[in-house]
Amino acid sequence: LGQINPLTATPVQQACVRAGTLINTNRGKVKVEELVMDDQIYTYNRETDANGYYKLKDILSFIVPSWCKIKTKQGRVLECSTAHKLITSIDYETIDAGEVAAGQALLVLDMESGDIDVDTVQNIEIFDEEVVVWNMTVDGAHSYYSNGILSHNIDGITDPLLERQSLRAPASGQSRGTYGQTLRTPMVSSDTATVDRSGLYGAPPAS
């Protein structure tokens, strides 16, 4: 995705996850910063009430002024911006990550069954420091599992300032440089990405 220039970037409040967050895809579990545009995201679709594979429509990166670390009772850990949207078990409502409290019920991926499940927040830590984060748009489902916790996606950028200060992953084979500079340098591809294949779900769909 290229590199964000911290000297010219303005921190913005965006709903995003930190580098290293694992996303379930047709290639297995892939770090969010290593996703490519031909990835299929394994996630929950509320309309069909089922998990499935959905096209990755866009992925962007920002600098945010604060972030938090959420731990659940079942052992899931997510580091994300305080404005990141998590999906609760109550009528599929969203909540900002920075507003969750111990006992909050969140929708998650059950790694044994591959179905959607519920886990509760054990504790949350908030850090007032700038970090680089990533978010994406998932066509159709508009959600994705981030370290097993269901997150709402970003539905595109309408603010010109955010558009200039974001990094977007183009088609496979290209990577985007600092603020709009498209570099013809090798991007992480489906063949070279670091992938954690230890999980059962996130494996390629059956042909």
GROMACS .gro file of C-alpha atoms in nm:
model
  207
    1LEU     CA    1   0.000   0.000   0.000
    2GLY     CA    2   0.300   0.231   0.004
    3GLN     CA    3   0.403   0.451   0.295
    4ILE     CA    4   0.217   0.730   0.476
    5ASN     CA    5   0.430   1.040   0.528
    6PRO     CA    6   0.391   1.134   0.898
    7LEU     CA    7   0.533   1.483   0.833
    8THR     CA    8   0.248   1.586   0.604
    9ALA     CA    9  -0.038   1.365   0.720
   10THR     CA   10  -0.314   1.509   0.938
   11PRO     CA   11  -0.456   1.259   1.191
   12VAL     CA   12  -0.824   1.195   1.127
   13GLN     CA   13  -1.096   1.013   1.316
   14GLN     CA   14  -1.159   0.707   1.104
   15ALA     CA   15  -1.289   0.359   1.175
   16CYS     CA   16  -0.989   0.135   1.112
   17VAL     CA   17  -0.776  -0.150   1.248
   18ARG     CA   18  -0.403  -0.156   1.318
   19ALA     CA   19  -0.136  -0.334   1.116
   20GLY     CA   20  -0.111  -0.704   1.187
   21THR     CA   21  -0.487  -0.751   1.227
   22LEU     CA   22  -0.582  -1.080   1.061
   23ILE     CA   23  -0.859  -1.077   0.801
   24ASN     CA   24  -1.029  -1.399   0.687
   25THR     CA   25  -0.997  -1.440   0.310
   26ASN     CA   26  -0.992  -1.701   0.034
   27ARG     CA   27  -0.612  -1.714   0.090
   28GLY     CA   28  -0.645  -1.785   0.460
   29LYS     CA   29  -0.586  -1.534   0.737
   30VAL     CA   30  -0.406  -1.234   0.587
   31LYS     CA   31  -0.268  -0.928   0.765
   32VAL     CA   32  -0.480  -0.626   0.676
   33GLU     CA   33  -0.181  -0.437   0.535
   34GLU     CA   34  -0.107  -0.728   0.299
   35LEU     CA   35  -0.450  -0.756   0.137
   36VAL     CA   36  -0.470  -0.721  -0.241
   37MET     CA   37  -0.763  -0.615  -0.452
   38ASP     CA   38  -0.839  -0.962  -0.587
   39ASP     CA   39  -0.890  -1.104  -0.237
   40GLN     CA   40  -1.228  -1.247  -0.139
   41ILE     CA   41  -1.327  -1.158   0.219
   42TYR     CA   42  -1.490  -1.427   0.434
   43THR     CA   43  -1.753  -1.250   0.642
   44TYR     CA   44  -2.111  -1.236   0.765
   45ASN     CA   45  -2.392  -1.096   0.553
   46ARG     CA   46  -2.691  -0.987   0.755
   47GLU     CA   47  -2.927  -1.011   0.457
   48THR     CA   48  -2.851  -1.379   0.401
   49ASP     CA   49  -2.783  -1.449   0.771
   50ALA     CA   50  -2.477  -1.652   0.677
   51ASN     CA   51  -2.102  -1.630   0.628
   52GLY     CA   52  -1.961  -1.630   0.277
   53TYR     CA   53  -1.697  -1.485   0.046
   54TYR     CA   54  -1.734  -1.130  -0.082
   55LYS     CA   55  -1.532  -0.909  -0.316
   56LEU     CA   56  -1.287  -0.664  -0.165
   57LYS     CA   57  -1.392  -0.337  -0.326
   58ASP     CA   58  -1.146  -0.096  -0.164
   59ILE     CA   59  -0.881  -0.078   0.107
   60LEU     CA   60  -0.745   0.241   0.255
   61SER     CA   61  -0.498   0.354   0.519
   62PHE     CA   62  -0.503   0.657   0.750
   63ILE     CA   63  -0.330   0.806   1.051
   64VAL     CA   64  -0.560   0.839   1.353
   65PRO     CA   65  -0.500   1.035   1.677
   66SER     CA   66  -0.598   0.757   1.918
   67TRP     CA   67  -0.649   0.382   1.934
   68CYS     CA   68  -0.765   0.112   2.171
   69LYS     CA   69  -0.695  -0.251   2.259
   70ILE     CA   70  -0.996  -0.471   2.323
   71LYS     CA   71  -0.977  -0.815   2.486
   72THR     CA   72  -1.272  -1.053   2.500
   73LYS     CA   73  -1.355  -1.329   2.747
   74GLN     CA   74  -1.290  -1.597   2.484
   75GLY     CA   75  -0.940  -1.459   2.417
   76ARG     CA   76  -0.984  -1.245   2.107
   77VAL     CA   77  -0.772  -0.928   2.093
   78LEU     CA   78  -0.828  -0.634   1.857
   79GLU     CA   79  -0.626  -0.314   1.822
   80CYS     CA   80  -0.813  -0.044   1.632
   81SER     CA   81  -0.898   0.325   1.620
   82THR     CA   82  -1.136   0.448   1.889
   83ALA     CA   83  -1.382   0.537   1.610
   84HIS     CA   84  -1.377   0.185   1.465
   85LYS     CA   85  -1.725   0.036   1.425
   86LEU     CA   86  -1.786  -0.300   1.592
   87ILE     CA   87  -2.113  -0.490   1.552
   88THR     CA   88  -2.308  -0.584   1.862
   89SER     CA   89  -2.540  -0.879   1.922
   90ILE     CA   90  -2.836  -0.643   1.976
   91ASP     CA   91  -3.018  -0.594   1.644
   92TYR     CA   92  -2.685  -0.575   1.458
   93GLU     CA   93  -2.623  -0.228   1.600
   94THR     CA   94  -2.275  -0.075   1.571
   95ILE     CA   95  -2.072   0.081   1.850
   96ASP     CA   96  -1.750   0.281   1.841
   97ALA     CA   97  -1.465   0.072   1.978
   98GLY     CA   98  -1.367   0.348   2.217
   99GLU     CA   99  -1.712   0.337   2.375
  100VAL     CA  100  -1.731  -0.034   2.456
  101ALA     CA  101  -1.716  -0.146   2.817
  102ALA     CA  102  -1.663  -0.474   2.998
  103GLY     CA  103  -1.958  -0.703   2.936
  104GLN     CA  104  -2.041  -0.559   2.593
  105ALA     CA  105  -2.162  -0.841   2.365
  106LEU     CA  106  -2.002  -0.846   2.017
  107LEU     CA  107  -2.057  -1.062   1.712
  108VAL     CA  108  -1.757  -1.285   1.637
  109LEU     CA  109  -1.648  -1.578   1.422
  110ASP     CA  110  -1.663  -1.923   1.585
  111MET     CA  111  -1.345  -2.085   1.453
  112GLU     CA  112  -1.469  -2.437   1.524
  113SER     CA  113  -1.802  -2.418   1.342
  114GLY     CA  114  -1.733  -2.129   1.104
  115ASP     CA  115  -2.061  -1.970   1.212
  116ILE     CA  116  -2.129  -1.633   1.365
  117ASP     CA  117  -2.122  -1.632   1.745
  118VAL     CA  118  -2.125  -1.394   2.043
  119ASP     CA  119  -1.835  -1.300   2.270
  120THR     CA  120  -1.819  -1.037   2.544
  121VAL     CA  121  -1.560  -0.768   2.615
  122GLN     CA  122  -1.337  -0.840   2.912
  123ASN     CA  123  -1.145  -0.512   2.915
  124ILE     CA  124  -1.040  -0.218   2.699
  125GLU     CA  125  -0.734   0.007   2.702
  126ILE     CA  126  -0.730   0.345   2.523
  127PHE     CA  127  -0.410   0.513   2.398
  128ASP     CA  128  -0.391   0.880   2.298
  129GLU     CA  129  -0.121   0.845   2.036
  130GLU     CA  130  -0.109   0.857   1.657
  131VAL     CA  131  -0.098   0.527   1.468
  132VAL     CA  132  -0.141   0.408   1.111
  133VAL     CA  133  -0.458   0.206   1.054
  134TRP     CA  134  -0.642   0.030   0.770
  135ASN     CA  135  -1.003  -0.017   0.667
  136MET     CA  136  -1.182  -0.159   0.365
  137THR     CA  137  -1.504  -0.172   0.170
  138VAL     CA  138  -1.649  -0.522   0.124
  139ASP     CA  139  -1.900  -0.546  -0.159
  140GLY     CA  140  -2.238  -0.686  -0.059
  141ALA     CA  141  -2.173  -0.773   0.304
  142HIS     CA  142  -2.018  -0.443   0.423
  143SER     CA  143  -1.843  -0.619   0.710
  144TYR     CA  144  -1.533  -0.824   0.785
  145TYR     CA  145  -1.387  -1.030   1.068
  146SER     CA  146  -1.090  -0.853   1.230
  147ASN     CA  147  -0.900  -1.098   1.452
  148GLY     CA  148  -1.230  -1.285   1.465
  149ILE     CA  149  -1.440  -0.986   1.576
  150LEU     CA  150  -1.703  -0.862   1.330
  151SER     CA  151  -1.635  -0.507   1.212
  152HIS     CA  152  -1.840  -0.276   0.996
  153ASN     CA  153  -1.657  -0.165   0.681
  154ILE     CA  154  -1.598   0.188   0.554
  155ASP     CA  155  -1.855   0.285   0.290
  156GLY     CA  156  -1.620   0.501   0.083
  157ILE     CA  157  -1.469   0.847   0.127
  158THR     CA  158  -1.662   1.165   0.049
  159ASP     CA  159  -1.432   1.415   0.223
  160PRO     CA  160  -1.167   1.548  -0.022
  161LEU     CA  161  -0.915   1.590   0.262
  162LEU     CA  162  -0.948   1.225   0.360
  163GLU     CA  163  -0.919   1.123  -0.005
  164ARG     CA  164  -0.587   1.307  -0.036
  165GLN     CA  165  -0.453   1.169   0.290
  166SER     CA  166  -0.548   0.806   0.237
  167LEU     CA  167  -0.353   0.530   0.070
  168ARG     CA  168  -0.553   0.303  -0.156
  169ALA     CA  169  -0.452  -0.038  -0.287
  170PRO     CA  170  -0.511  -0.049  -0.664
  171ALA     CA  171  -0.528  -0.360  -0.879
  172SER     CA  172  -0.279  -0.638  -0.816
  173GLY     CA  173   0.067  -0.560  -0.948
  174GLN     CA  174   0.066  -0.196  -0.844
  175SER     CA  175   0.124  -0.030  -0.511
  176ARG     CA  176   0.035   0.322  -0.413
  177GLY     CA  177   0.306   0.554  -0.287
  178THR     CA  178   0.277   0.857  -0.064
  179TYR     CA  179  -0.044   1.045  -0.132
  180GLY     CA  180  -0.138   0.967  -0.486
  181GLN     CA  181   0.195   0.857  -0.626
  182THR     CA  182   0.131   0.523  -0.796
  183LEU     CA  183   0.453   0.327  -0.800
  184ARG     CA  184   0.524   0.053  -1.051
  185THR     CA  185   0.696  -0.151  -0.784
  186PRO     CA  186   0.599  -0.505  -0.695
  187MET     CA  187   0.303  -0.513  -0.459
  188VAL     CA  188   0.232  -0.796  -0.222
  189SER     CA  189   0.067  -1.053  -0.444
  190SER     CA  190  -0.141  -1.360  -0.382
  191ASP     CA  191   0.172  -1.569  -0.428
  192THR     CA  192   0.402  -1.377  -0.194
  193ALA     CA  193   0.182  -1.243   0.087
  194THR     CA  194   0.253  -1.358   0.440
  195VAL     CA  195  -0.046  -1.571   0.525
  196ASP     CA  196  -0.139  -1.745   0.848
  197ARG     CA  197  -0.302  -2.071   0.733
  198SER     CA  198  -0.334  -2.220   1.080
  199GLY     CA  199  -0.705  -2.143   1.108
  200LEU     CA  200  -0.970  -2.373   0.968
  201TYR     CA  201  -1.190  -2.095   0.832
  202GLY     CA  202  -1.072  -1.847   0.574
  203ALA     CA  203  -0.959  -2.135   0.353
  204PRO     CA  204  -1.038  -2.114  -0.021
  205PRO     CA  205  -1.404  -2.179  -0.106
  206ALA     CA  206  -1.488  -2.517  -0.252
  207SER     CA  207  -1.490  -2.522  -0.631
   0.00000   0.00000   0.00000
